[in-house]
C-alpha positions as YAML, in Angstrom:
chain: A
units: angstrom
residues:
- id: 1
  name: MET
  ca: [-5.16, 19.83, -14.32]
- id: 2
  name: THR
  ca: [-3.20, 17.48, -12.27]
- id: 3
  name: THR
  ca: [-3.77, 13.75, -12.48]
- id: 4
  name: VAL
  ca: [-3.22, 12.03, -9.05]
- id: 5
  name: LEU
  ca: [-2.13, 8.38, -8.75]
- id: 6
  name: PHE
  ca: [-2.54, 6.72, -5.41]
- id: 7
  name: TRP
  ca: [-0.32, 3.65, -5.09]
- id: 8
  name: ASP
  ca: [-0.47, 0.74, -2.83]
- id: 9
  name: ILE
  ca: [2.86, -0.67, -1.65]
- id: 10
  name: ASP
  ca: [3.02, -4.36, -0.94]
- id: 11
  name: GLY
  ca: [2.12, -6.55, -3.94]
- id: 12
  name: THR
  ca: [1.81, -3.52, -6.26]
- id: 13
  name: LEU
  ca: [5.19, -1.66, -6.09]
- id: 14
  name: LEU
  ca: [7.26, -4.29, -4.46]
- id: 15
  name: THR
  ca: [7.39, -7.53, -2.55]
- id: 16
  name: THR
  ca: [9.44, -7.83, 0.57]
- id: 17
  name: LYS
  ca: [9.21, -11.68, 0.37]
- id: 18
  name: ARG
  ca: [7.53, -11.64, 3.80]
- id: 19
  name: ALA
  ca: [10.01, -9.48, 5.48]
- id: 20
  name: GLY
  ca: [7.25, -7.34, 6.95]
- id: 21
  name: ILE
  ca: [5.51, -10.60, 8.18]
- id: 22
  name: PHE
  ca: [8.66, -11.86, 9.90]
- id: 23
  name: ALA
  ca: [9.21, -8.31, 11.55]
- id: 24
  name: LEU
  ca: [5.73, -8.44, 12.80]
- id: 25
  name: GLU
  ca: [6.14, -11.91, 14.13]
- id: 26
  name: GLU
  ca: [9.36, -10.82, 15.94]
- id: 27
  name: ALA
  ca: [7.63, -7.74, 17.31]
- id: 28
  name: ALA
  ca: [4.56, -9.57, 18.48]
- id: 29
  name: SER
  ca: [6.77, -12.33, 19.98]
- id: 30
  name: GLU
  ca: [8.52, -9.64, 22.04]
- id: 31
  name: VAL
  ca: [5.40, -7.78, 23.16]
- id: 32
  name: ILE
  ca: [3.31, -10.91, 23.97]
- id: 33
  name: GLY
  ca: [6.13, -12.90, 25.44]
- id: 34
  name: GLU
  ca: [5.73, -16.05, 23.45]
- id: 35
  name: THR
  ca: [6.63, -17.21, 19.91]
- id: 36
  name: VAL
  ca: [4.05, -15.70, 17.54]
- id: 37
  name: SER
  ca: [3.17, -17.04, 14.03]
- id: 38
  name: LEU
  ca: [1.07, -15.13, 11.44]
- id: 39
  name: THR
  ca: [0.33, -18.34, 9.47]
- id: 40
  name: ASN
  ca: [-3.33, -18.20, 10.20]
- id: 41
  name: ILE
  ca: [-3.81, -14.40, 10.11]
- id: 42
  name: GLU
  ca: [-4.88, -12.71, 6.91]
- id: 43
  name: THR
  ca: [-2.59, -9.89, 5.98]
- id: 44
  name: ALA
  ca: [-3.16, -9.11, 2.16]
- id: 45
  name: GLY
  ca: [-4.80, -5.82, 1.75]
- id: 46
  name: MET
  ca: [-5.19, -5.39, 5.54]
- id: 47
  name: THR
  ca: [-4.01, -2.31, 7.42]
- id: 48
  name: ASP
  ca: [-1.12, -2.66, 9.95]
- id: 49
  name: PRO
  ca: [-3.36, -1.74, 13.01]
- id: 50
  name: ILE
  ca: [-5.99, -4.35, 12.10]
- id: 51
  name: ILE
  ca: [-3.14, -7.05, 11.59]
- id: 52
  name: ALA
  ca: [-1.72, -6.02, 15.04]
- id: 53
  name: ALA
  ca: [-5.03, -6.17, 16.76]
- id: 54
  name: ASN
  ca: [-5.81, -9.64, 15.17]
- id: 55
  name: ILE
  ca: [-2.46, -10.99, 16.39]
- id: 56
  name: LEU
  ca: [-3.32, -9.80, 19.89]
- id: 57
  name: LYS
  ca: [-6.69, -11.35, 19.73]
- id: 58
  name: GLN
  ca: [-5.46, -14.68, 18.42]
- id: 59
  name: TYR
  ca: [-3.02, -14.85, 21.40]
- id: 60
  name: GLY
  ca: [-5.73, -14.04, 23.96]
- id: 61
  name: LEU
  ca: [-5.06, -10.35, 24.56]
- id: 62
  name: SER
  ca: [-7.47, -7.45, 24.23]
- id: 63
  name: PRO
  ca: [-6.44, -5.23, 21.36]
- id: 64
  name: GLU
  ca: [-6.30, -1.97, 23.34]
- id: 65
  name: PRO
  ca: [-4.98, 0.94, 21.30]
- id: 66
  name: LYS
  ca: [-1.93, 1.26, 23.60]
- id: 67
  name: LEU
  ca: [-1.01, -2.35, 23.08]
- id: 68
  name: VAL
  ca: [-1.55, -2.11, 19.31]
- id: 69
  name: ASP
  ca: [0.63, 1.03, 19.19]
- id: 70
  name: GLN
  ca: [3.38, -0.79, 21.35]
- id: 71
  name: LEU
  ca: [3.38, -3.64, 18.92]
- id: 72
  name: LEU
  ca: [3.56, -1.51, 15.88]
- id: 73
  name: ALA
  ca: [6.45, 0.62, 17.34]
- id: 74
  name: CYS
  ca: [8.32, -2.55, 18.04]
- id: 75
  name: TYR
  ca: [7.60, -3.60, 14.41]
- id: 76
  name: VAL
  ca: [9.14, -0.47, 13.07]
- id: 77
  name: ASN
  ca: [12.36, -1.31, 15.02]
- id: 78
  name: TYR
  ca: [12.51, -4.84, 13.54]
- id: 79
  name: LEU
  ca: [11.58, -4.01, 9.89]
- id: 80
  name: PRO
  ca: [14.89, -2.35, 8.78]
- id: 81
  name: LYS
  ca: [16.74, -5.51, 10.11]
- id: 82
  name: SER
  ca: [14.24, -7.95, 8.42]
- id: 83
  name: LEU
  ca: [14.26, -6.40, 4.96]
- id: 84
  name: PRO
  ca: [17.96, -7.31, 4.01]
- id: 85
  name: ARG
  ca: [17.38, -10.90, 5.22]
- id: 86
  name: ARG
  ca: [14.86, -11.64, 2.42]
- id: 87
  name: GLU
  ca: [15.19, -11.50, -1.33]
- id: 88
  name: GLY
  ca: [12.48, -8.86, -2.03]
- id: 89
  name: TYR
  ca: [12.42, -6.74, -4.99]
- id: 90
  name: VAL
  ca: [10.62, -3.93, -6.92]
- id: 91
  name: LEU
  ca: [7.95, -5.47, -9.13]
- id: 92
  name: GLU
  ca: [7.96, -5.40, -13.05]
- id: 93
  name: GLY
  ca: [7.22, -2.18, -14.65]
- id: 94
  name: VAL
  ca: [7.29, -0.08, -11.56]
- id: 95
  name: ILE
  ca: [10.56, 1.80, -12.03]
- id: 96
  name: GLU
  ca: [9.84, 2.48, -15.72]
- id: 97
  name: ILE
  ca: [6.57, 3.98, -14.97]
- id: 98
  name: LEU
  ca: [7.68, 5.95, -12.00]
- id: 99
  name: ASP
  ca: [10.69, 7.39, -13.82]
- id: 100
  name: ALA
  ca: [8.44, 8.32, -16.80]
- id: 101
  name: LEU
  ca: [6.03, 10.19, -14.48]
- id: 102
  name: HIS
  ca: [8.44, 11.75, -12.12]
- id: 103
  name: ASP
  ca: [9.49, 14.98, -13.79]
- id: 104
  name: ARG
  ca: [6.09, 15.65, -15.40]
- id: 105
  name: THR
  ca: [4.00, 18.64, -14.04]
- id: 106
  name: ASP
  ca: [0.66, 17.11, -14.97]
- id: 107
  name: VAL
  ca: [0.70, 14.07, -12.73]
- id: 108
  name: VAL
  ca: [1.69, 13.27, -9.19]
- id: 109
  name: SER
  ca: [2.24, 9.83, -7.52]
- id: 110
  name: MET
  ca: [1.14, 9.58, -3.92]
- id: 111
  name: LEU
  ca: [0.59, 6.64, -1.58]
- id: 112
  name: LEU
  ca: [-2.58, 4.96, -0.31]
- id: 113
  name: THR
  ca: [-1.54, 2.11, 1.82]
- id: 114
  name: GLY
  ca: [-2.32, 0.02, 4.89]
- id: 115
  name: ASN
  ca: [1.17, 0.46, 6.16]
- id: 116
  name: ILE
  ca: [1.84, 2.78, 9.05]
- id: 117
  name: GLU
  ca: [3.93, 5.78, 7.66]
- id: 118
  name: ALA
  ca: [7.22, 4.66, 9.29]
- id: 119
  name: GLY
  ca: [6.73, 1.14, 7.95]
- id: 120
  name: ALA
  ca: [6.05, 2.51, 4.39]
- id: 121
  name: LYS
  ca: [9.03, 4.75, 4.59]
- id: 122
  name: ALA
  ca: [11.29, 1.84, 5.60]
- id: 123
  name: LYS
  ca: [10.23, -0.27, 2.71]
- id: 124
  name: LEU
  ca: [10.36, 2.38, 0.08]
- id: 125
  name: THR
  ca: [13.70, 3.68, 1.22]
- id: 126
  name: TYR
  ca: [15.26, 0.20, 1.25]
- id: 127
  name: TYR
  ca: [14.03, -0.48, -2.28]
- id: 128
  name: GLY
  ca: [14.99, 2.93, -3.69]
- id: 129
  name: LEU
  ca: [11.34, 4.26, -4.26]
- id: 130
  name: ALA
  ca: [10.88, 6.94, -1.65]
- id: 131
  name: ASP
  ca: [11.77, 9.85, -3.75]
- id: 132
  name: TYR
  ca: [9.06, 9.12, -6.31]
- id: 133
  name: PHE
  ca: [6.14, 9.91, -3.88]
- id: 134
  name: SER
  ca: [4.54, 13.08, -2.48]
- id: 135
  name: GLY
  ca: [2.95, 11.94, 0.62]
- id: 136
  name: GLY
  ca: [-0.38, 10.14, 0.90]
- id: 137
  name: GLY
  ca: [-2.56, 8.23, 3.26]
- id: 138
  name: PHE
  ca: [-1.29, 5.83, 5.94]
- id: 139
  name: SER
  ca: [-2.93, 3.84, 8.60]
- id: 140
  name: ASP
  ca: [-1.48, 5.69, 11.64]
- id: 141
  name: LYS
  ca: [-4.58, 7.70, 12.31]
- id: 142
  name: THR
  ca: [-7.25, 5.32, 11.05]
- id: 143
  name: GLU
  ca: [-7.34, 1.60, 10.53]
- id: 144
  name: THR
  ca: [-9.93, 1.16, 7.66]
- id: 145
  name: ARG
  ca: [-8.90, 1.38, 4.06]
- id: 146
  name: VAL
  ca: [-11.81, 3.72, 3.08]
- id: 147
  name: ASP
  ca: [-10.83, 6.19, 5.75]
- id: 148
  name: ILE
  ca: [-7.19, 6.14, 4.58]
- id: 149
  name: ALA
  ca: [-8.35, 6.68, 0.91]
- id: 150
  name: GLN
  ca: [-10.45, 9.72, 2.05]
- id: 151
  name: GLN
  ca: [-7.42, 10.95, 4.01]
- id: 152
  name: ALA
  ca: [-5.21, 10.60, 1.04]
- id: 153
  name: LEU
  ca: [-7.72, 12.37, -1.23]
- id: 154
  name: ALA
  ca: [-8.11, 15.25, 1.24]
- id: 155
  name: ILE
  ca: [-4.31, 15.70, 1.25]
- id: 156
  name: ALA
  ca: [-4.06, 15.65, -2.51]
- id: 157
  name: SER
  ca: [-6.94, 18.16, -2.76]
- id: 158
  name: GLU
  ca: [-5.31, 20.60, -0.41]
- id: 159
  name: LYS
  ca: [-2.13, 20.42, -2.42]
- id: 160
  name: TYR
  ca: [-3.41, 20.33, -5.97]
- id: 161
  name: GLY
  ca: [-7.05, 21.64, -5.68]
- id: 162
  name: ALA
  ca: [-10.21, 19.79, -6.52]
- id: 163
  name: ILE
  ca: [-9.45, 16.61, -8.53]
- id: 164
  name: PRO
  ca: [-12.10, 15.20, -10.70]
- id: 165
  name: SER
  ca: [-12.87, 11.51, -10.62]
- id: 166
  name: GLU
  ca: [-11.51, 10.96, -14.05]
- id: 167
  name: LYS
  ca: [-8.19, 12.38, -13.03]
- id: 168
  name: THR
  ca: [-8.04, 10.22, -9.74]
- id: 169
  name: TYR
  ca: [-6.56, 6.68, -9.85]
- id: 170
  name: VAL
  ca: [-5.89, 4.02, -7.29]
- id: 171
  name: ILE
  ca: [-3.44, 1.33, -8.13]
- id: 172
  name: GLY
  ca: [-3.50, -1.85, -6.08]
- id: 173
  name: ASP
  ca: [-3.41, -5.59, -6.00]
- id: 174
  name: THR
  ca: [-6.29, -6.52, -3.68]
- id: 175
  name: PRO
  ca: [-10.01, -6.28, -3.55]
- id: 176
  name: HIS
  ca: [-9.53, -3.96, -0.63]
- id: 177
  name: ASP
  ca: [-7.77, -1.48, -2.87]
- id: 178
  name: ILE
  ca: [-10.69, -1.69, -5.39]
- id: 179
  name: HIS
  ca: [-13.19, -1.00, -2.70]
- id: 180
  name: CYS
  ca: [-11.50, 1.95, -1.16]
- id: 181
  name: GLY
  ca: [-10.76, 3.48, -4.56]
- id: 182
  name: LYS
  ca: [-14.43, 3.18, -5.56]
- id: 183
  name: ALA
  ca: [-15.35, 4.71, -2.20]
- id: 184
  name: ILE
  ca: [-13.51, 8.01, -3.22]
- id: 185
  name: GLY
  ca: [-14.84, 7.87, -6.81]
- id: 186
  name: ALA
  ca: [-11.44, 6.98, -8.30]
- id: 187
  name: ARG
  ca: [-10.68, 4.92, -11.32]
- id: 188
  name: VAL
  ca: [-9.11, 1.79, -9.94]
- id: 189
  name: ILE
  ca: [-6.23, -0.15, -11.66]
- id: 190
  name: ALA
  ca: [-6.12, -3.67, -10.31]
- id: 191
  name: VAL
  ca: [-2.73, -5.38, -10.94]
- id: 192
  name: ALA
  ca: [-2.58, -9.10, -10.26]
- id: 193
  name: THR
  ca: [0.98, -9.13, -8.97]
- id: 194
  name: GLY
  ca: [0.00, -10.05, -5.38]
- id: 195
  name: LYS
  ca: [-2.11, -12.70, -3.83]
- id: 196
  name: TYR
  ca: [-5.17, -12.30, -6.11]
- id: 197
  name: ASP
  ca: [-5.26, -13.36, -9.90]
- id: 198
  name: GLN
  ca: [-6.87, -11.29, -12.54]
- id: 199
  name: GLU
  ca: [-10.18, -13.32, -12.42]
- id: 200
  name: SER
  ca: [-10.47, -12.72, -8.66]
- id: 201
  name: LEU
  ca: [-9.88, -8.96, -9.09]
- id: 202
  name: GLU
  ca: [-12.15, -8.62, -11.99]
- id: 203
  name: GLU
  ca: [-15.09, -9.84, -9.89]
- id: 204
  name: HIS
  ca: [-14.83, -6.57, -7.91]
- id: 205
  name: GLN
  ca: [-15.15, -4.56, -11.23]
- id: 206
  name: PRO
  ca: [-12.16, -2.20, -11.24]
- id: 207
  name: TRP
  ca: [-11.74, 0.22, -13.97]
- id: 208
  name: TRP
  ca: [-8.73, -1.71, -15.51]
- id: 209
  name: THR
  ca: [-7.37, -5.22, -14.58]
- id: 210
  name: ILE
  ca: [-3.91, -6.19, -15.70]
- id: 211
  name: PRO
  ca: [-1.64, -9.20, -14.95]
- id: 212
  name: SER
  ca: [1.37, -6.72, -14.23]
- id: 213
  name: LEU
  ca: [2.18, -3.11, -14.80]
- id: 214
  name: PRO
  ca: [2.61, -2.49, -18.61]
- id: 215
  name: SER
  ca: [5.23, -0.34, -20.33]
- id: 216
  name: SER
  ca: [5.17, 3.33, -19.32]
- id: 217
  name: THR
  ca: [3.81, 4.23, -22.75]
- id: 218
  name: VAL
  ca: [0.85, 1.95, -22.42]
- id: 219
  name: PHE
  ca: [0.16, 3.08, -18.96]
- id: 220
  name: MET
  ca: [0.32, 6.76, -19.71]
- id: 221
  name: GLU
  ca: [-1.91, 6.42, -22.74]
- id: 222
  name: LYS
  ca: [-4.47, 4.50, -20.78]
- id: 223
  name: ILE
  ca: [-4.75, 7.24, -18.09]
- id: 224
  name: GLY
  ca: [-4.92, 9.92, -20.67]
- id: 225
  name: LEU
  ca: [-1.43, 11.52, -20.34]
- id: 226
  name: LYS
  ca: [0.26, 12.90, -23.50]
- id: 227
  name: ILE
  ca: [3.36, 11.10, -24.47]
...
């Protein structure tokens, strides 16, 4: 039976060192017509459409779907130019684990992210991670994390059949990841490589809380895969 791992991107797999934030600021400045700063707008664990809507509201505009879509389309144009300007990197343990899992037939890595799909693809491609993942849930069609999680699970179930909760894992770095993972009955692995420390994540009672991703052997043993 297939084990399915749903991975968050920002703060879990990689850090862009705010390249995404700068791309959003540039896109919003173009759409709104004035210099935009995201300094006072929460982004960690938030979905792209919600971030875009909050930017528009902060600058006195109604977050109509058409305007949100316009801002995000502009963001997708700026993102590939923004990524090389920052010293982002793939986080500790990610490549080792993804390499160890990649050729196995009993486990699959998918995405569960607040990124829109084009933004996720740009980031993963730039950092050399795109080929490790087999689709997933994105924020293009829904702006809430729980809905994205349900979307991702439905896609996985269609591909691999019914997946029991003990074979379903969500790996993320924020309370939002923990909550959406629990909403689909998954075991949540909370990794403190983003904004939140272990203590803050532990308050939300994930299945496993770790400071960073461990060795591939430790990781696979923890999720019940034979070495």
